[in-house]
Amino acid sequence: MGTVEPQVTATDAQSQVTDGFHLVIDALKLNGIDTIFGLPGIPITDLTRKAQAAGMRVISFRHEQNAGNAAAIAGFLTQKPGICLTVSAPGFLNGLTALTNATTNCFPMILISGSSEREIVDLQQGDYEEMDQLAIAKPLCKAAFRVLHAEDIGVGVARAIRAAVSGRPGGVYLDLPAKLFAQTMDAAAGKNSLIKVVDPAPRQIPAQDAVQRALDLLKSAKKPLIVLGKGAAYAQADAEIRILIEKTGIPYLPMSMAKGLLPDTHALCASAARSYVLPEADVVMLAGARLNWLLSHGKGKTWGGKGPKDWGGQKFIQIDISPQEADSNVRIEAPVVGDIGSCVSALLAAINATGSGWAKPPAEWLGAIAERKSKNIAKLAETLARNPVPMNFHSALNVVRGIVKANPEAILVNEGANALDFTRSIVDMYQPRKRLDVGTWGIMGIGMGFSVAAAVVSGQPVIAIEGDSAFGFSGMEVETLCRYNLPVCVVIMNNNGVYKGTDVNPTGGPDVAPTVFVKGARYDKLMEAFGGIGVHATNPAELREAMEEAVRSRKPTLINAVIDETAGTESGRITSLNPSSEKKK
Ligand code: ADP
Ligand code: TPW
Ligand code: MG
């Protein structure tokens, strides 16, 4: 029997030396990072062990992409970079999709991957899990760094944090070669080499003339509209945004993840009149929302343009932290560059400074919106009240709508096609940052990673509304839900496939159509395999009872909600983006 080696840590006053492992852990902790999402293996297994021993929360996943998605959404929810830790080559690549998706969505995260020996990688001599990870990550994220010496760990971590959260947030790759972890240095010098980042995301105050230009344009509007995007949700300037909207009386449209920034039931929320306000508005103020495909690039029929690429005549104000965003799709008359909190405060100050006071938008505009809204809301209520057999998306989501209304603090995770679109339009949100979904890419696979992180960082119940296909991308993480006993209720909208379960193989051959899954699959049994609660729900009453119990008990639960397999439409609401849709019309 050998003797047990004493643990050497930088924080231990007695120890003379520290090492790369402890410097990484101490650098993260020094910057208030207390959780790592990851998947262990050579060379980072000991890092996960030592991090846990040092009091960090280490959440292990079954696939790195899910750990990466967890880190990304933790970043969105907390404004601190979420940390994902992976092994080299394959683990790194598995995490890379999440890192790139985080960058695309402006979520701050840091992917830390162990890597093989530089000398061997660069000569391509075939090391264990050899790959030039830094080069591969670079074009796919906001910034990428490698640390070769233990004394540079403090700088490496500080640079990664600043890059992730300052300006437009995004994903950062930090490459840590295996050899680095074992490097030792004097403990006092090590401690001294660490950097506590001061003001990692400095406020960006907009220029006064830009604020005035925006305000003048807004004042000139007869039919003003504010579009709130997930950048506004991220900014945590909830009170200021609410004051701006209520003070100006301007109707607003929340993008998917900005729902709940003000309650969806707010009198000025124009969601239920979206197809009316977009083409009709004359001045549109975007706040933390890009004019990308989700807003039809600011032109075309959605905006009242004659042809698919024609300008609809709107004038745009754009509040964004990125000075390069304006004019990306259409002309922006009044860019306001800064962080949302500072920009909205500056606008409010300028409004308050105008002696004459603020005139609310014309009554005709507000009245016309209110009329469309009440008509559409009444129409929806009628659809929701129906109780078809088998259950369809509407009758199932009517239950979810009620559960979320009764539990507004719960976080809703959502992915799928029909399962996504119907949930977004039917389920009202009441609080900021409670709706997490497929984001800018419309990516499938975020479901369980987002759910784990949402539960871990918020402590609130999580409700994940998942298409049966969407769920499959991260489904193995139900074990993770059970392992950490997280208060997550997964509801699978099971319509036997991608979009619907009714496609047939035109050849009559033995293979089913590419969009069709095993009929009548029992996803609930998957949950039971790990000790969670599995429920098979075939009608709204069963679904309601199971969801209520899940939220009440906080036990990991998976409800297999059986949905009419004919109920969905191809690609949900974005059928028009299918290359063959022109021909079908
Ligand atoms: P959505 O999909 O909800 O429309 P996008 O992801 O397209 O939203 O847009 C988010 C925008 O918010 C990005 O252009 C980003 O630069 C911006 N942004 C992110 N954080 C902030 C912030 N703190 N202040 C201002 N703008 C921000
Ligand atoms: C990483 C393409 C978009 S939506 C979807 C796929 C495969 C699944 C739709 O079926 P689901 O929902 O979830 O059962 P429903 O209610 O309509 O039946 N790979 C990735 N991302 C995307 N977006 C796709 C494929 C896709
Ligand atoms: Mg489906």
XYZ file of C-alpha atoms and ligand atoms in Angstrom:
639
model
C 0.000 0.000 0.000
C 1.388 3.391 -0.972
C 0.876 6.553 0.995
C -1.924 8.935 0.046
C -0.562 12.015 -1.641
C -1.737 15.255 -0.053
C -3.881 17.442 -2.366
C -1.978 20.471 -3.528
C -4.075 23.544 -4.097
C -3.267 27.140 -4.816
C -5.549 28.218 -2.026
C -3.746 26.066 0.504
C -1.398 28.385 2.360
C 0.858 25.487 3.371
C 1.576 24.227 -0.107
C 4.608 25.360 -2.037
C 3.483 24.477 -5.508
C 0.320 24.462 -7.509
C -0.460 22.955 -10.897
C -2.421 23.579 -14.076
C -5.488 21.745 -12.777
C -5.811 23.964 -9.743
C -4.968 27.148 -11.555
C -7.812 26.547 -14.031
C -10.243 25.832 -11.205
C -9.085 28.785 -9.133
C -9.216 31.134 -12.139
C -12.828 30.155 -12.827
C -13.851 30.404 -9.181
C -12.129 33.750 -8.796
C -14.435 35.003 -11.539
C -17.591 33.769 -9.890
C -17.998 30.696 -12.070
C -19.327 27.911 -9.879
C -20.657 25.352 -12.367
C -19.092 23.249 -15.116
C -21.151 21.318 -17.670
C -19.155 18.588 -19.308
C -18.221 15.020 -20.009
C -15.053 13.503 -18.521
C -12.275 11.460 -20.124
C -8.568 11.824 -20.836
C -7.164 14.417 -20.211
C -9.839 16.248 -18.239
C -11.217 13.573 -15.877
C -9.051 14.777 -13.030
C -10.031 18.358 -13.731
C -13.704 17.447 -13.195
C -12.838 15.542 -9.995
C -10.704 18.339 -8.621
C -13.306 20.952 -9.552
C -15.924 19.031 -7.619
C -13.521 18.626 -4.702
C -12.978 22.384 -4.798
C -16.707 22.967 -4.346
C -17.722 23.602 -7.936
C -20.894 22.050 -9.292
C -19.877 19.619 -12.030
C -22.790 18.420 -14.131
C -21.849 15.429 -16.288
C -23.768 14.687 -19.461
C -24.096 11.721 -21.792
C -23.054 13.650 -24.900
C -20.971 16.824 -25.160
C -23.435 18.633 -27.400
C -25.948 18.613 -24.584
C -23.347 19.819 -22.094
C -22.501 22.589 -24.548
C -26.135 23.575 -24.976
C -26.477 23.624 -21.202
C -23.477 25.948 -20.899
C -24.834 28.222 -23.623
C -28.231 28.676 -22.035
C -26.713 29.066 -18.574
C -24.807 31.959 -20.149
C -28.008 33.445 -21.540
C -29.785 33.163 -18.210
C -27.000 34.460 -15.972
C -24.886 36.808 -18.158
C -21.869 34.815 -17.002
C -20.180 32.585 -19.562
C -21.440 29.028 -19.247
C -18.571 26.551 -19.134
C -18.512 23.348 -21.152
C -15.628 20.961 -20.602
C -14.783 18.211 -23.079
C -12.051 15.792 -24.047
C -10.051 16.200 -27.245
C -11.003 15.615 -30.906
C -14.370 13.780 -30.827
C -15.485 15.328 -27.536
C -14.368 18.738 -28.757
C -16.244 18.307 -32.032
C -19.362 17.161 -30.208
C -19.232 20.331 -28.155
C -18.453 22.537 -31.129
C -21.987 22.542 -32.555
C -23.228 23.996 -29.288
C -20.418 26.560 -29.246
C -21.256 27.692 -32.750
C -24.952 27.748 -31.983
C -24.221 29.872 -28.903
C -22.253 32.311 -31.065
C -25.068 32.446 -33.610
C -27.534 33.227 -30.832
C -25.270 35.701 -28.983
C -25.093 33.525 -25.858
C -21.885 33.763 -23.814
C -20.157 30.436 -23.268
C -16.665 29.012 -23.077
C -15.863 25.597 -24.477
C -12.781 24.280 -22.711
C -11.309 21.204 -24.330
C -8.281 19.204 -23.433
C -6.026 18.646 -26.426
C -3.168 16.365 -27.386
C 0.504 17.204 -27.514
C 1.238 20.144 -29.757
C 4.507 18.694 -31.040
C 2.749 15.530 -32.194
C -0.359 17.284 -33.509
C 1.650 19.763 -35.557
C 3.765 17.034 -37.136
C 0.611 14.951 -37.590
C 2.231 11.936 -35.984
C -1.010 10.388 -34.851
C -1.425 11.138 -31.172
C -4.358 9.826 -29.150
C -7.366 11.892 -30.297
C -5.162 14.119 -32.393
C -6.671 17.241 -33.884
C -5.689 20.860 -34.430
C -8.672 22.002 -32.377
C -7.785 25.680 -32.139
C -7.658 26.050 -35.923
C -10.975 24.281 -36.330
C -12.734 26.269 -33.623
C -11.507 29.676 -34.759
C -13.871 30.348 -37.667
C -16.812 28.878 -35.778
C -16.833 31.001 -32.644
C -16.293 34.544 -31.450
C -12.727 34.027 -30.184
C -10.317 31.164 -29.567
C -7.280 30.950 -27.300
C -4.708 28.344 -26.287
C -2.699 28.309 -23.081
C 0.652 26.532 -23.160
C 2.123 27.533 -19.806
C 0.644 27.301 -16.334
C 1.584 30.903 -15.582
C -0.663 32.031 -18.479
C -3.821 30.295 -17.265
C -5.016 33.421 -15.479
C -4.663 35.494 -18.625
C -6.229 32.791 -20.797
C -9.313 32.483 -18.609
C -9.645 36.272 -18.286
C -9.441 36.763 -22.052
C -11.991 34.010 -22.611
C -14.418 35.593 -20.144
C -14.078 39.070 -21.641
C -14.487 37.775 -25.179
C -17.601 35.790 -24.238
C -19.566 38.495 -22.418
C -18.393 41.875 -23.715
C -20.050 43.569 -26.675
C -22.196 41.082 -28.568
C -21.901 37.936 -26.447
C -20.791 34.696 -28.039
C -18.954 31.421 -27.795
C -15.260 31.250 -26.958
C -12.954 28.276 -27.339
C -10.188 27.729 -24.804
C -7.680 25.061 -25.763
C -5.857 23.446 -22.853
C -3.263 20.846 -23.888
C -3.030 17.821 -21.594
C 0.504 18.693 -20.601
C -0.607 22.021 -19.151
C -2.605 20.433 -16.351
C 0.384 18.704 -14.810
C 2.695 21.711 -15.032
C 3.614 22.993 -11.616
C 4.627 26.398 -10.377
C 5.152 28.174 -7.105
C 1.782 28.447 -5.379
C 2.119 32.108 -4.430
C 3.233 33.075 -7.923
C 0.386 30.987 -9.322
C -2.155 32.748 -7.182
C -0.691 36.072 -8.210
C -0.962 35.156 -11.890
C -4.742 34.827 -11.746
C -6.931 37.707 -12.860
C -10.266 38.686 -11.423
C -11.819 40.345 -14.439
C -12.941 43.869 -13.641
C -16.127 44.946 -15.432
C -16.224 42.032 -17.931
C -19.173 43.450 -19.911
C -18.747 47.212 -19.721
C -21.886 49.259 -20.236
C -21.973 50.836 -23.647
C -23.588 54.245 -23.463
C -25.188 55.386 -26.725
C -24.236 58.720 -28.258
C -26.688 61.499 -27.454
C -27.208 62.481 -31.080
C -28.074 58.885 -31.969
C -30.647 58.812 -29.178
C -32.155 62.100 -30.337
C -32.305 60.926 -33.963
C -34.159 57.811 -32.875
C -36.545 59.739 -30.707
C -37.354 62.258 -33.441
C -38.188 59.417 -35.799
C -40.282 57.652 -33.197
C -42.202 60.855 -32.484
C -42.984 61.336 -36.159
C -44.656 57.919 -36.350
C -48.369 57.446 -36.853
C -48.120 53.683 -36.496
C -45.091 52.923 -34.327
C -44.080 49.418 -33.304
C -41.366 48.066 -31.006
C -39.871 44.624 -31.680
C -38.199 43.035 -28.670
C -35.620 40.317 -29.346
C -33.714 37.889 -27.195
C -30.893 40.445 -26.897
C -33.342 42.556 -24.899
C -34.206 39.555 -22.751
C -30.512 38.809 -22.212
C -29.770 42.392 -21.149
C -31.881 42.087 -17.975
C -33.163 45.649 -18.372
C -36.700 44.419 -17.756
C -37.951 47.359 -15.692
C -36.615 50.019 -18.087
C -38.081 48.258 -21.114
C -41.453 48.040 -19.450
C -41.383 51.720 -18.523
C -40.423 52.704 -22.070
C -43.304 50.748 -23.559
C -45.888 51.891 -21.049
C -44.746 55.502 -21.086
C -44.750 55.776 -24.873
C -47.810 53.563 -25.260
C -46.229 51.934 -28.314
C -47.399 48.411 -29.166
C -44.674 45.797 -29.116
C -44.007 42.430 -30.654
C -41.822 39.984 -28.712
C -39.620 37.599 -30.660
C -39.838 34.013 -29.441
C -37.332 34.189 -26.569
C -38.386 37.736 -25.667
C -41.878 36.520 -24.828
C -42.659 37.308 -21.209
C -40.276 40.282 -21.047
C -43.607 41.958 -20.481
C -46.475 39.510 -19.924
C -47.880 38.256 -23.230
C -51.266 39.309 -21.899
C -50.163 42.984 -21.720
C -52.551 45.415 -23.430
C -49.742 46.642 -25.705
C -48.579 43.170 -26.771
C -49.267 42.832 -30.485
C -48.377 39.131 -30.864
C -51.945 38.166 -31.692
C -51.967 40.793 -34.460
C -48.487 40.083 -35.870
C -49.538 39.726 -39.476
C -51.361 43.053 -39.218
C -48.743 45.183 -37.433
C -45.679 44.203 -39.482
C -46.949 45.435 -42.855
C -48.874 48.369 -41.346
C -46.302 49.938 -39.011
C -44.555 53.068 -40.297
C -41.702 53.281 -37.767
C -40.299 50.112 -36.197
C -37.876 50.179 -33.306
C -35.887 46.946 -32.986
C -34.414 46.292 -29.554
C -31.983 43.356 -29.404
C -33.514 41.716 -32.472
C -31.840 41.193 -35.838
C -33.654 41.594 -39.144
C -32.754 38.030 -40.121
C -34.991 35.332 -41.599
C -37.124 35.279 -38.460
C -38.255 38.802 -39.369
C -38.301 38.100 -43.114
C -35.169 40.283 -43.495
C -37.241 43.427 -42.927
C -38.799 43.294 -46.382
C -41.153 41.432 -48.658
C -44.792 40.576 -48.212
C -44.560 40.141 -44.441
C -43.692 43.851 -44.255
C -46.204 44.964 -46.869
C -43.727 44.971 -49.777
C -45.217 44.161 -53.194
C -42.788 41.403 -54.130
C -40.802 38.966 -51.965
C -37.805 41.335 -51.756
C -39.545 44.698 -51.850
C -39.308 47.264 -49.076
C -42.581 47.782 -47.261
C -41.942 51.474 -46.570
C -41.133 51.189 -42.843
C -38.446 53.282 -41.238
C -36.304 51.394 -38.767
C -34.627 52.315 -35.504
C -32.268 49.624 -34.245
C -30.967 49.373 -30.704
C -28.095 46.903 -30.628
C -24.763 46.469 -28.928
C -23.113 45.554 -32.213
C -22.237 48.588 -34.356
C -22.086 46.333 -37.417
C -25.634 45.059 -37.221
C -27.400 48.077 -38.738
C -28.079 47.958 -42.518
C -27.448 44.201 -42.611
C -30.713 43.663 -44.469
C -32.463 46.984 -45.015
C -31.607 50.620 -44.339
C -31.615 51.561 -40.656
C -32.536 55.249 -40.362
C -31.586 55.525 -36.723
C -29.083 53.067 -35.276
C -28.624 53.333 -31.516
C -25.492 51.465 -30.525
C -25.109 50.463 -26.912
C -26.317 48.002 -24.346
C -30.090 47.787 -24.117
C -30.231 49.035 -20.530
C -28.191 52.152 -21.299
C -30.007 52.799 -24.582
C -33.474 52.468 -23.111
C -32.499 54.643 -20.135
C -31.102 57.279 -22.506
C -34.302 57.219 -24.563
C -36.378 57.594 -21.401
C -34.232 60.470 -20.189
C -34.621 62.214 -23.550
C -38.380 61.660 -23.480
C -38.597 63.059 -19.968
C -36.516 66.058 -21.020
C -38.975 67.050 -23.756
C -41.088 69.670 -22.028
C -44.153 69.092 -24.157
C -44.544 65.540 -22.902
C -45.001 62.406 -24.954
C -48.035 61.982 -27.191
C -49.273 58.385 -27.254
C -49.728 56.787 -30.686
C -52.927 57.705 -32.574
C -56.043 55.969 -31.282
C -56.824 54.583 -34.764
C -53.587 52.580 -34.710
C -54.124 51.205 -31.229
C -57.790 50.543 -31.951
C -57.074 48.666 -35.168
C -54.559 46.453 -33.387
C -56.898 45.822 -30.472
C -59.628 44.793 -32.867
C -57.405 42.262 -34.688
C -56.139 40.970 -31.400
C -59.515 40.299 -29.890
C -60.724 38.649 -33.072
C -57.691 36.343 -33.232
C -57.748 35.595 -29.509
C -61.433 34.662 -29.723
C -60.713 32.433 -32.701
C -57.899 30.708 -30.818
C -60.073 30.237 -27.735
C -62.633 28.473 -29.880
C -60.015 26.105 -31.306
C -58.533 25.452 -27.884
C -61.912 24.585 -26.414
C -62.417 21.696 -28.818
C -61.609 18.278 -27.504
C -60.900 16.036 -30.471
C -60.040 12.367 -30.226
C -57.186 11.692 -30.661
C -55.706 14.743 -28.942
C -54.203 17.329 -31.304
C -51.568 20.029 -30.730
C -54.200 22.560 -29.716
C -55.994 20.501 -27.123
C -52.693 19.319 -25.611
C -51.199 22.800 -25.587
C -54.324 24.235 -24.027
C -53.323 22.178 -20.997
C -49.733 23.444 -21.127
C -51.065 27.001 -21.437
C -52.996 26.582 -18.204
C -50.077 25.005 -16.355
C -47.703 27.813 -17.380
C -50.286 30.429 -16.389
C -50.559 28.821 -12.960
C -46.766 28.492 -12.650
C -45.352 31.622 -14.316
C -41.967 31.113 -12.669
C -41.472 27.813 -14.509
C -39.044 27.845 -17.436
C -40.411 26.573 -20.733
C -37.997 24.805 -23.080
C -39.353 24.185 -26.557
C -38.245 22.459 -29.763
C -39.737 20.670 -32.738
C -41.543 22.029 -35.784
C -45.295 21.987 -35.123
C -44.531 21.308 -31.472
C -42.514 24.545 -31.516
C -44.757 26.814 -33.559
C -47.996 25.894 -31.835
C -46.452 26.187 -28.378
C -44.983 29.602 -29.169
C -48.323 30.973 -30.297
C -50.615 29.221 -27.803
C -48.662 29.321 -24.533
C -48.481 32.822 -23.033
C -45.393 33.727 -21.025
C -45.563 36.015 -18.024
C -42.001 36.592 -16.882
C -38.707 37.451 -18.625
C -36.285 34.753 -19.796
C -38.735 31.919 -19.176
C -38.939 30.761 -22.780
C -35.885 28.983 -24.206
C -35.999 27.491 -27.660
C -34.337 26.597 -30.947
C -33.252 30.202 -31.529
C -31.678 31.721 -34.601
C -30.806 28.476 -36.356
C -33.986 26.622 -35.497
C -31.674 23.892 -34.263
C -32.986 20.578 -32.956
C -31.238 19.043 -29.964
C -31.235 21.857 -27.431
C -34.054 20.323 -25.369
C -32.434 18.328 -22.592
C -29.242 20.421 -22.354
C -31.297 23.592 -21.932
C -33.607 21.848 -19.450
C -30.768 20.623 -17.250
C -29.083 24.031 -17.161
C -32.326 25.938 -16.645
C -33.132 23.781 -13.624
C -29.583 23.944 -12.276
C -29.066 27.692 -12.529
C -32.593 28.820 -11.621
C -33.833 26.191 -9.180
C -37.254 26.685 -10.809
C -39.370 23.954 -12.357
C -38.748 23.374 -16.051
C -41.331 22.274 -18.595
C -39.884 20.980 -21.867
C -42.337 20.777 -24.748
C -40.685 18.519 -27.294
C -41.511 17.211 -30.721
C -40.874 13.466 -30.774
C -38.147 13.963 -33.372
C -36.634 16.944 -31.569
C -36.481 15.003 -28.305
C -34.503 12.207 -29.919
C -31.503 14.474 -30.473
C -30.807 14.742 -26.744
C -33.121 12.090 -25.307
C -30.438 10.099 -23.481
C -30.052 13.006 -21.089
C -33.229 11.890 -19.312
C -30.752 9.820 -17.316
C -29.016 13.084 -16.392
C -32.354 14.554 -15.261
C -32.856 11.534 -13.021
C -29.251 11.418 -11.789
C -29.379 14.991 -10.537
C -33.065 14.678 -9.574
C -33.981 17.831 -11.479
C -37.496 19.322 -11.446
C -37.972 18.876 -15.180
C -41.220 17.790 -16.799
C -40.646 16.668 -20.378
C -43.764 16.522 -22.530
C -43.322 14.711 -25.835
C -45.813 15.729 -28.485
C -45.781 12.303 -30.025
C -47.185 12.402 -33.554
C -45.101 9.450 -34.750
C -42.556 11.438 -36.688
C -41.018 14.543 -38.153
C -43.893 17.003 -38.823
C -46.449 14.173 -38.864
C -46.540 10.416 -38.936
C -48.497 9.796 -42.084
C -45.991 9.939 -44.940
C -45.732 6.771 -46.994
C -42.973 5.253 -49.080
C -44.103 5.924 -52.666
C -42.415 2.755 -53.935
C -44.425 0.558 -51.608
C -41.095 -0.945 -50.449
C -40.464 -2.171 -46.904
C -38.774 1.009 -45.613
C -41.074 3.577 -44.034
C -40.989 7.177 -45.305
C -37.992 9.256 -44.123
C -40.116 11.344 -41.753
C -41.902 8.464 -40.042
C -40.952 6.805 -36.737
C -42.076 3.676 -34.910
C -45.797 4.122 -34.373
C -47.104 4.403 -30.845
C -43.632 4.614 -29.279
C -43.657 4.727 -25.463
C -41.115 7.418 -24.575
C -42.437 7.344 -21.006
C -40.789 3.949 -20.497
C -37.409 5.511 -21.264
C -37.823 7.702 -18.204
C -38.875 4.794 -16.026
C -35.645 2.997 -16.916
C -33.770 5.534 -14.807
C -36.198 5.822 -11.932
C -38.031 8.888 -13.180
C -41.790 9.226 -13.541
C -43.145 8.118 -16.912
C -46.728 8.858 -17.930
C -48.651 7.848 -21.046
C -51.284 10.526 -21.716
C -53.915 10.089 -24.397
C -56.240 12.960 -23.505
C -56.035 16.477 -22.023
C -57.263 15.388 -18.601
C -54.484 12.811 -18.250
C -51.943 15.311 -19.498
C -53.112 17.982 -17.061
C -53.033 15.653 -14.085
C -49.532 14.430 -14.926
C -48.163 17.928 -15.484
C -49.687 19.267 -12.289
C -48.200 16.398 -10.347
C -44.781 16.868 -11.979
C -44.632 20.554 -11.115
C -45.900 19.878 -7.604
C -43.565 16.965 -6.843
C -40.527 18.420 -8.674
C -39.666 14.858 -9.699
C -38.107 14.261 -13.111
C -41.063 13.313 -15.283
C -41.610 12.406 -18.915
C -45.113 12.495 -20.361
C -45.692 10.755 -23.657
C -48.560 12.859 -25.036
C -50.198 10.984 -27.885
C -51.000 13.459 -30.664
C -53.054 12.831 -33.785
C -50.429 11.819 -36.356
C -52.241 13.727 -39.083
C -52.296 17.002 -37.124
C -49.039 18.693 -38.161
C -47.976 20.507 -41.289
C -44.740 20.046 -43.227
C -41.942 22.110 -41.577
C -44.426 23.708 -39.183
C -44.774 27.362 -40.158
C -41.714 27.576 -42.381
C -42.926 25.376 -45.190
C -42.248 28.295 -47.518
C -38.506 27.763 -47.016
C -38.597 24.279 -48.575
C -36.945 24.373 -52.006
C -39.908 22.586 -53.560
C -42.549 24.850 -52.001
C -42.643 27.155 -55.034
C -43.674 24.225 -57.206
C -46.283 23.076 -54.691
C -48.013 26.469 -54.665
P -34.213 37.388 -31.885
O -33.871 36.041 -32.484
O -34.935 37.303 -30.621
O -34.833 38.286 -32.898
P -31.443 38.003 -32.293
O -30.630 36.899 -31.749
O -31.658 38.026 -33.762
O -32.820 38.091 -31.494
O -30.778 39.392 -31.924
C -30.166 39.612 -30.708
C -29.415 40.915 -30.865
O -29.230 41.461 -29.562
C -28.047 40.785 -31.491
O -27.927 41.603 -32.624
C -27.085 41.225 -30.379
O -25.993 41.981 -30.864
C -27.970 42.063 -29.507
N -27.586 42.103 -28.100
C -27.206 41.095 -27.310
N -26.994 41.522 -26.064
C -27.250 42.839 -26.068
C -27.209 43.864 -25.076
N -26.870 43.602 -23.825
N -27.527 45.107 -25.450
C -27.868 45.387 -26.741
N -27.935 44.465 -27.696
C -27.626 43.213 -27.374
C -29.793 19.761 -35.935
C -34.455 19.812 -39.313
C -36.508 20.835 -38.205
S -37.811 20.437 -37.227
C -37.378 18.809 -37.134
C -36.230 18.576 -37.876
C -35.593 17.242 -37.983
C -38.172 17.832 -36.324
C -39.667 18.030 -36.424
O -40.337 16.937 -35.863
P -40.827 16.934 -34.384
O -41.931 18.071 -34.401
O -39.760 17.391 -33.479
O -41.393 15.616 -34.096
P -43.411 17.996 -35.007
O -44.281 18.434 -33.894
O -43.507 18.924 -36.166
O -43.689 16.579 -35.407
N -31.263 18.726 -37.608
C -31.002 19.776 -36.800
N -31.808 20.849 -36.754
C -32.893 20.886 -37.560
N -33.638 21.987 -37.501
C -33.228 19.807 -38.407
C -32.365 18.730 -38.395
C -35.719 19.753 -38.495
Mg -43.276 14.912 -34.362
